[in-house]
């Protein structure tokens, strides 16, 4: 009798970052709306943000959905700051209102992280690749949609014709005679 080795493998979840961010925002928004301190001020932009988030997860190839989600998230950062500054509960209100306001602050902090991740995801969906050109001692950066654009950049050293010159000739069996 021996011991059997048991391996537990979790299934691969696509877009795990986006799904975990969505669940984090859903939880914090739910807790932030427990108290009546903000009335209904946070409800509209949070519902729009969560619906665009679901849309961007459901359509992983759409760059419109992720851009709209990013834009609403950035707008919500400013709206949350204004709403928290105006409607933050005083010390005399209930503990539920204070707890929900603190969860609103945590949601605001999570929005900063999600803005960065949504921006990265938007860049991946657009097919943008970061490129850095070194000229002398300073570096120029930019982004292009494909590597073929770089062959038209003045000063680009690697061209396909350079590689063709170093190739051996084709064997006679590969050539076609009509």
PDB file of C-alpha atoms in Angstrom:
ATOM      1  CA  UNK A   1       0.000   0.000   0.000  1.00  0.00           C
ATOM      2  CA  UNK A   2       1.290   3.327  -0.988  1.00  0.00           C
ATOM      3  CA  UNK A   3       0.059   6.813  -1.220  1.00  0.00           C
ATOM      4  CA  UNK A   4      -1.564   8.022  -4.375  1.00  0.00           C
ATOM      5  CA  UNK A   5      -0.455  11.324  -5.717  1.00  0.00           C
ATOM      6  CA  UNK A   6      -3.361  13.614  -6.381  1.00  0.00           C
ATOM      7  CA  UNK A   7      -2.858  16.604  -8.631  1.00  0.00           C
ATOM      8  CA  UNK A   8      -5.361  19.399  -8.611  1.00  0.00           C
ATOM      9  CA  UNK A   9      -5.359  21.558 -11.689  1.00  0.00           C
ATOM     10  CA  UNK A  10      -7.564  24.577 -11.922  1.00  0.00           C
ATOM     11  CA  UNK A  11      -9.091  25.265 -15.305  1.00  0.00           C
ATOM     12  CA  UNK A  12      -7.613  28.093 -17.334  1.00  0.00           C
ATOM     13  CA  UNK A  13      -9.886  31.130 -17.035  1.00  0.00           C
ATOM     14  CA  UNK A  14      -9.564  33.554 -19.957  1.00  0.00           C
ATOM     15  CA  UNK A  15      -9.340  37.258 -19.078  1.00  0.00           C
ATOM     16  CA  UNK A  16      -8.921  36.522 -15.376  1.00  0.00           C
ATOM     17  CA  UNK A  17      -7.741  40.083 -14.635  1.00  0.00           C
ATOM     18  CA  UNK A  18     -10.887  41.613 -16.109  1.00  0.00           C
ATOM     19  CA  UNK A  19     -13.186  39.150 -14.375  1.00  0.00           C
ATOM     20  CA  UNK A  20     -11.540  39.633 -10.989  1.00  0.00           C
ATOM     21  CA  UNK A  21     -11.666  43.424 -11.403  1.00  0.00           C
ATOM     22  CA  UNK A  22     -15.353  43.185 -12.274  1.00  0.00           C
ATOM     23  CA  UNK A  23     -16.070  41.109  -9.175  1.00  0.00           C
ATOM     24  CA  UNK A  24     -14.042  43.494  -7.024  1.00  0.00           C
ATOM     25  CA  UNK A  25     -15.925  46.525  -8.341  1.00  0.00           C
ATOM     26  CA  UNK A  26     -19.262  44.727  -7.979  1.00  0.00           C
ATOM     27  CA  UNK A  27     -18.528  43.906  -4.339  1.00  0.00           C
ATOM     28  CA  UNK A  28     -17.259  47.383  -3.447  1.00  0.00           C
ATOM     29  CA  UNK A  29     -20.089  49.147  -5.296  1.00  0.00           C
ATOM     30  CA  UNK A  30     -22.614  46.925  -3.527  1.00  0.00           C
ATOM     31  CA  UNK A  31     -21.108  47.829  -0.153  1.00  0.00           C
ATOM     32  CA  UNK A  32     -20.809  51.519  -1.106  1.00  0.00           C
ATOM     33  CA  UNK A  33     -24.534  51.727  -1.796  1.00  0.00           C
ATOM     34  CA  UNK A  34     -25.546  50.266   1.586  1.00  0.00           C
ATOM     35  CA  UNK A  35     -25.829  53.654   3.263  1.00  0.00           C
ATOM     36  CA  UNK A  36     -27.976  56.581   2.229  1.00  0.00           C
ATOM     37  CA  UNK A  37     -25.117  59.085   2.381  1.00  0.00           C
ATOM     38  CA  UNK A  38     -24.739  59.490  -1.380  1.00  0.00           C
ATOM     39  CA  UNK A  39     -28.434  59.200  -2.181  1.00  0.00           C
ATOM     40  CA  UNK A  40     -28.633  58.023  -5.789  1.00  0.00           C
ATOM     41  CA  UNK A  41     -25.645  60.029  -7.039  1.00  0.00           C
ATOM     42  CA  UNK A  42     -23.317  57.074  -7.503  1.00  0.00           C
ATOM     43  CA  UNK A  43     -25.892  54.686  -8.894  1.00  0.00           C
ATOM     44  CA  UNK A  44     -26.051  55.825 -12.547  1.00  0.00           C
ATOM     45  CA  UNK A  45     -22.355  55.912 -13.427  1.00  0.00           C
ATOM     46  CA  UNK A  46     -21.646  52.733 -11.468  1.00  0.00           C
ATOM     47  CA  UNK A  47     -24.385  50.841 -13.315  1.00  0.00           C
ATOM     48  CA  UNK A  48     -23.095  52.153 -16.646  1.00  0.00           C
ATOM     49  CA  UNK A  49     -19.557  51.131 -15.707  1.00  0.00           C
ATOM     50  CA  UNK A  50     -20.549  47.621 -14.624  1.00  0.00           C
ATOM     51  CA  UNK A  51     -22.678  47.076 -17.744  1.00  0.00           C
ATOM     52  CA  UNK A  52     -19.803  48.186 -20.006  1.00  0.00           C
ATOM     53  CA  UNK A  53     -17.486  45.928 -18.024  1.00  0.00           C
ATOM     54  CA  UNK A  54     -19.766  42.939 -18.683  1.00  0.00           C
ATOM     55  CA  UNK A  55     -19.940  43.969 -22.345  1.00  0.00           C
ATOM     56  CA  UNK A  56     -16.141  44.085 -22.628  1.00  0.00           C
ATOM     57  CA  UNK A  57     -15.800  40.650 -21.005  1.00  0.00           C
ATOM     58  CA  UNK A  58     -18.537  39.140 -23.182  1.00  0.00           C
ATOM     59  CA  UNK A  59     -17.004  40.457 -26.430  1.00  0.00           C
ATOM     60  CA  UNK A  60     -13.250  39.956 -26.043  1.00  0.00           C
ATOM     61  CA  UNK A  61     -12.481  41.053 -29.615  1.00  0.00           C
ATOM     62  CA  UNK A  62     -14.346  44.377 -29.463  1.00  0.00           C
ATOM     63  CA  UNK A  63     -12.201  47.414 -28.853  1.00  0.00           C
ATOM     64  CA  UNK A  64     -15.247  49.708 -28.603  1.00  0.00           C
ATOM     65  CA  UNK A  65     -16.507  48.012 -25.468  1.00  0.00           C
ATOM     66  CA  UNK A  66     -13.187  48.219 -23.644  1.00  0.00           C
ATOM     67  CA  UNK A  67     -12.671  51.848 -24.687  1.00  0.00           C
ATOM     68  CA  UNK A  68     -16.127  52.845 -23.445  1.00  0.00           C
ATOM     69  CA  UNK A  69     -15.500  50.980 -20.195  1.00  0.00           C
ATOM     70  CA  UNK A  70     -12.189  52.821 -19.791  1.00  0.00           C
ATOM     71  CA  UNK A  71     -13.778  56.202 -20.559  1.00  0.00           C
ATOM     72  CA  UNK A  72     -16.612  55.663 -18.058  1.00  0.00           C
ATOM     73  CA  UNK A  73     -14.089  54.475 -15.471  1.00  0.00           C
ATOM     74  CA  UNK A  74     -11.989  57.629 -15.853  1.00  0.00           C
ATOM     75  CA  UNK A  75     -15.103  59.819 -15.699  1.00  0.00           C
ATOM     76  CA  UNK A  76     -16.267  57.888 -12.623  1.00  0.00           C
ATOM     77  CA  UNK A  77     -13.013  58.685 -10.841  1.00  0.00           C
ATOM     78  CA  UNK A  78     -13.830  62.390 -11.037  1.00  0.00           C
ATOM     79  CA  UNK A  79     -17.493  61.844 -10.195  1.00  0.00           C
ATOM     80  CA  UNK A  80     -16.630  59.691  -7.174  1.00  0.00           C
ATOM     81  CA  UNK A  81     -14.237  62.336  -5.849  1.00  0.00           C
ATOM     82  CA  UNK A  82     -16.896  65.036  -6.163  1.00  0.00           C
ATOM     83  CA  UNK A  83     -19.652  62.876  -4.657  1.00  0.00           C
ATOM     84  CA  UNK A  84     -17.451  61.787  -1.741  1.00  0.00           C
ATOM     85  CA  UNK A  85     -16.409  65.380  -1.075  1.00  0.00           C
ATOM     86  CA  UNK A  86     -20.001  66.631  -1.043  1.00  0.00           C
ATOM     87  CA  UNK A  87     -21.903  63.761   0.573  1.00  0.00           C
ATOM     88  CA  UNK A  88     -19.372  62.155   2.935  1.00  0.00           C
ATOM     89  CA  UNK A  89     -21.249  61.226   6.126  1.00  0.00           C
ATOM     90  CA  UNK A  90     -20.527  63.133   9.317  1.00  0.00           C
ATOM     91  CA  UNK A  91     -19.524  61.534  12.596  1.00  0.00           C
ATOM     92  CA  UNK A  92     -23.082  61.755  13.873  1.00  0.00           C
ATOM     93  CA  UNK A  93     -24.605  59.478  11.235  1.00  0.00           C
ATOM     94  CA  UNK A  94     -24.862  55.725  11.401  1.00  0.00           C
ATOM     95  CA  UNK A  95     -21.962  53.321  11.178  1.00  0.00           C
ATOM     96  CA  UNK A  96     -23.484  51.797   8.049  1.00  0.00           C
ATOM     97  CA  UNK A  97     -23.187  55.111   6.243  1.00  0.00           C
ATOM     98  CA  UNK A  98     -19.564  55.466   7.324  1.00  0.00           C
ATOM     99  CA  UNK A  99     -18.780  51.886   6.251  1.00  0.00           C
ATOM    100  CA  UNK A 100     -20.375  52.399   2.845  1.00  0.00           C
ATOM    101  CA  UNK A 101     -18.493  55.681   2.332  1.00  0.00           C
ATOM    102  CA  UNK A 102     -15.187  53.944   3.139  1.00  0.00           C
ATOM    103  CA  UNK A 103     -16.080  51.199   0.641  1.00  0.00           C
ATOM    104  CA  UNK A 104     -16.709  53.987  -1.881  1.00  0.00           C
ATOM    105  CA  UNK A 105     -13.172  55.230  -1.218  1.00  0.00           C
ATOM    106  CA  UNK A 106     -11.788  51.715  -1.699  1.00  0.00           C
ATOM    107  CA  UNK A 107     -13.748  51.472  -4.960  1.00  0.00           C
ATOM    108  CA  UNK A 108     -12.200  54.782  -6.022  1.00  0.00           C
ATOM    109  CA  UNK A 109      -8.721  53.399  -5.335  1.00  0.00           C
ATOM    110  CA  UNK A 110      -9.552  50.227  -7.266  1.00  0.00           C
ATOM    111  CA  UNK A 111     -10.649  52.412 -10.187  1.00  0.00           C
ATOM    112  CA  UNK A 112      -7.076  53.674 -10.527  1.00  0.00           C
ATOM    113  CA  UNK A 113      -5.771  50.122 -10.850  1.00  0.00           C
ATOM    114  CA  UNK A 114      -8.575  49.122 -13.204  1.00  0.00           C
ATOM    115  CA  UNK A 115      -7.905  52.162 -15.414  1.00  0.00           C
ATOM    116  CA  UNK A 116      -4.356  50.947 -15.956  1.00  0.00           C
ATOM    117  CA  UNK A 117      -5.455  47.373 -16.675  1.00  0.00           C
ATOM    118  CA  UNK A 118      -8.276  48.521 -18.979  1.00  0.00           C
ATOM    119  CA  UNK A 119      -5.805  50.722 -20.863  1.00  0.00           C
ATOM    120  CA  UNK A 120      -3.475  47.745 -21.324  1.00  0.00           C
ATOM    121  CA  UNK A 121      -6.379  45.605 -22.509  1.00  0.00           C
ATOM    122  CA  UNK A 122      -7.482  48.321 -24.927  1.00  0.00           C
ATOM    123  CA  UNK A 123      -3.956  48.407 -26.365  1.00  0.00           C
ATOM    124  CA  UNK A 124      -3.962  44.611 -26.777  1.00  0.00           C
ATOM    125  CA  UNK A 125      -7.315  44.644 -28.551  1.00  0.00           C
ATOM    126  CA  UNK A 126      -6.214  47.396 -30.908  1.00  0.00           C
ATOM    127  CA  UNK A 127      -3.034  45.503 -31.742  1.00  0.00           C
ATOM    128  CA  UNK A 128      -0.773  48.330 -30.616  1.00  0.00           C
ATOM    129  CA  UNK A 129       2.830  47.318 -30.059  1.00  0.00           C
ATOM    130  CA  UNK A 130       5.228  49.544 -28.163  1.00  0.00           C
ATOM    131  CA  UNK A 131       8.313  50.457 -30.188  1.00  0.00           C
ATOM    132  CA  UNK A 132      11.461  52.229 -29.066  1.00  0.00           C
ATOM    133  CA  UNK A 133      14.023  53.675 -31.486  1.00  0.00           C
ATOM    134  CA  UNK A 134      17.506  54.427 -30.213  1.00  0.00           C
ATOM    135  CA  UNK A 135      19.295  57.323 -31.903  1.00  0.00           C
ATOM    136  CA  UNK A 136      22.538  58.331 -30.300  1.00  0.00           C
ATOM    137  CA  UNK A 137      21.996  58.837 -26.593  1.00  0.00           C
ATOM    138  CA  UNK A 138      18.275  59.556 -26.539  1.00  0.00           C
ATOM    139  CA  UNK A 139      15.361  57.228 -27.105  1.00  0.00           C
ATOM    140  CA  UNK A 140      12.193  57.842 -29.097  1.00  0.00           C
ATOM    141  CA  UNK A 141       9.119  55.806 -28.276  1.00  0.00           C
ATOM    142  CA  UNK A 142       5.902  55.271 -30.111  1.00  0.00           C
ATOM    143  CA  UNK A 143       3.388  52.676 -31.077  1.00  0.00           C
ATOM    144  CA  UNK A 144       2.491  51.129 -34.393  1.00  0.00           C
ATOM    145  CA  UNK A 145      -0.157  48.684 -35.515  1.00  0.00           C
ATOM    146  CA  UNK A 146       2.156  46.341 -37.393  1.00  0.00           C
ATOM    147  CA  UNK A 147       5.822  45.687 -37.939  1.00  0.00           C
ATOM    148  CA  UNK A 148       5.533  46.396 -41.659  1.00  0.00           C
ATOM    149  CA  UNK A 149       5.228  50.098 -40.907  1.00  0.00           C
ATOM    150  CA  UNK A 150       8.749  50.017 -39.498  1.00  0.00           C
ATOM    151  CA  UNK A 151      10.216  49.063 -42.875  1.00  0.00           C
ATOM    152  CA  UNK A 152       9.100  52.461 -44.189  1.00  0.00           C
ATOM    153  CA  UNK A 153      10.671  54.342 -41.292  1.00  0.00           C
ATOM    154  CA  UNK A 154      13.751  56.277 -42.427  1.00  0.00           C
ATOM    155  CA  UNK A 155      16.880  54.875 -40.891  1.00  0.00           C
ATOM    156  CA  UNK A 156      15.493  51.395 -40.367  1.00  0.00           C
ATOM    157  CA  UNK A 157      18.394  48.986 -40.834  1.00  0.00           C
ATOM    158  CA  UNK A 158      16.655  45.628 -41.150  1.00  0.00           C
ATOM    159  CA  UNK A 159      14.945  45.336 -44.494  1.00  0.00           C
ATOM    160  CA  UNK A 160      13.762  42.086 -46.087  1.00  0.00           C
ATOM    161  CA  UNK A 161      16.014  42.631 -49.120  1.00  0.00           C
ATOM    162  CA  UNK A 162      19.105  42.359 -46.888  1.00  0.00           C
ATOM    163  CA  UNK A 163      18.028  38.889 -45.786  1.00  0.00           C
ATOM    164  CA  UNK A 164      17.329  37.772 -49.376  1.00  0.00           C
ATOM    165  CA  UNK A 165      20.887  38.615 -50.459  1.00  0.00           C
ATOM    166  CA  UNK A 166      22.351  36.171 -47.937  1.00  0.00           C
ATOM    167  CA  UNK A 167      20.117  33.239 -48.921  1.00  0.00           C
ATOM    168  CA  UNK A 168      21.502  30.456 -51.112  1.00  0.00           C
ATOM    169  CA  UNK A 169      19.927  30.067 -54.570  1.00  0.00           C
ATOM    170  CA  UNK A 170      16.890  27.816 -54.984  1.00  0.00           C
ATOM    171  CA  UNK A 171      17.539  24.238 -56.100  1.00  0.00           C
ATOM    172  CA  UNK A 172      16.514  23.471 -59.729  1.00  0.00           C
ATOM    173  CA  UNK A 173      13.704  21.199 -58.536  1.00  0.00           C
ATOM    174  CA  UNK A 174      11.892  24.218 -57.038  1.00  0.00           C
ATOM    175  CA  UNK A 175      11.951  26.360 -60.133  1.00  0.00           C
ATOM    176  CA  UNK A 176       9.078  26.340 -62.616  1.00  0.00           C
ATOM    177  CA  UNK A 177       9.676  26.270 -66.399  1.00  0.00           C
ATOM    178  CA  UNK A 178       6.764  26.971 -68.692  1.00  0.00           C
TER     179      UNK A 178
END
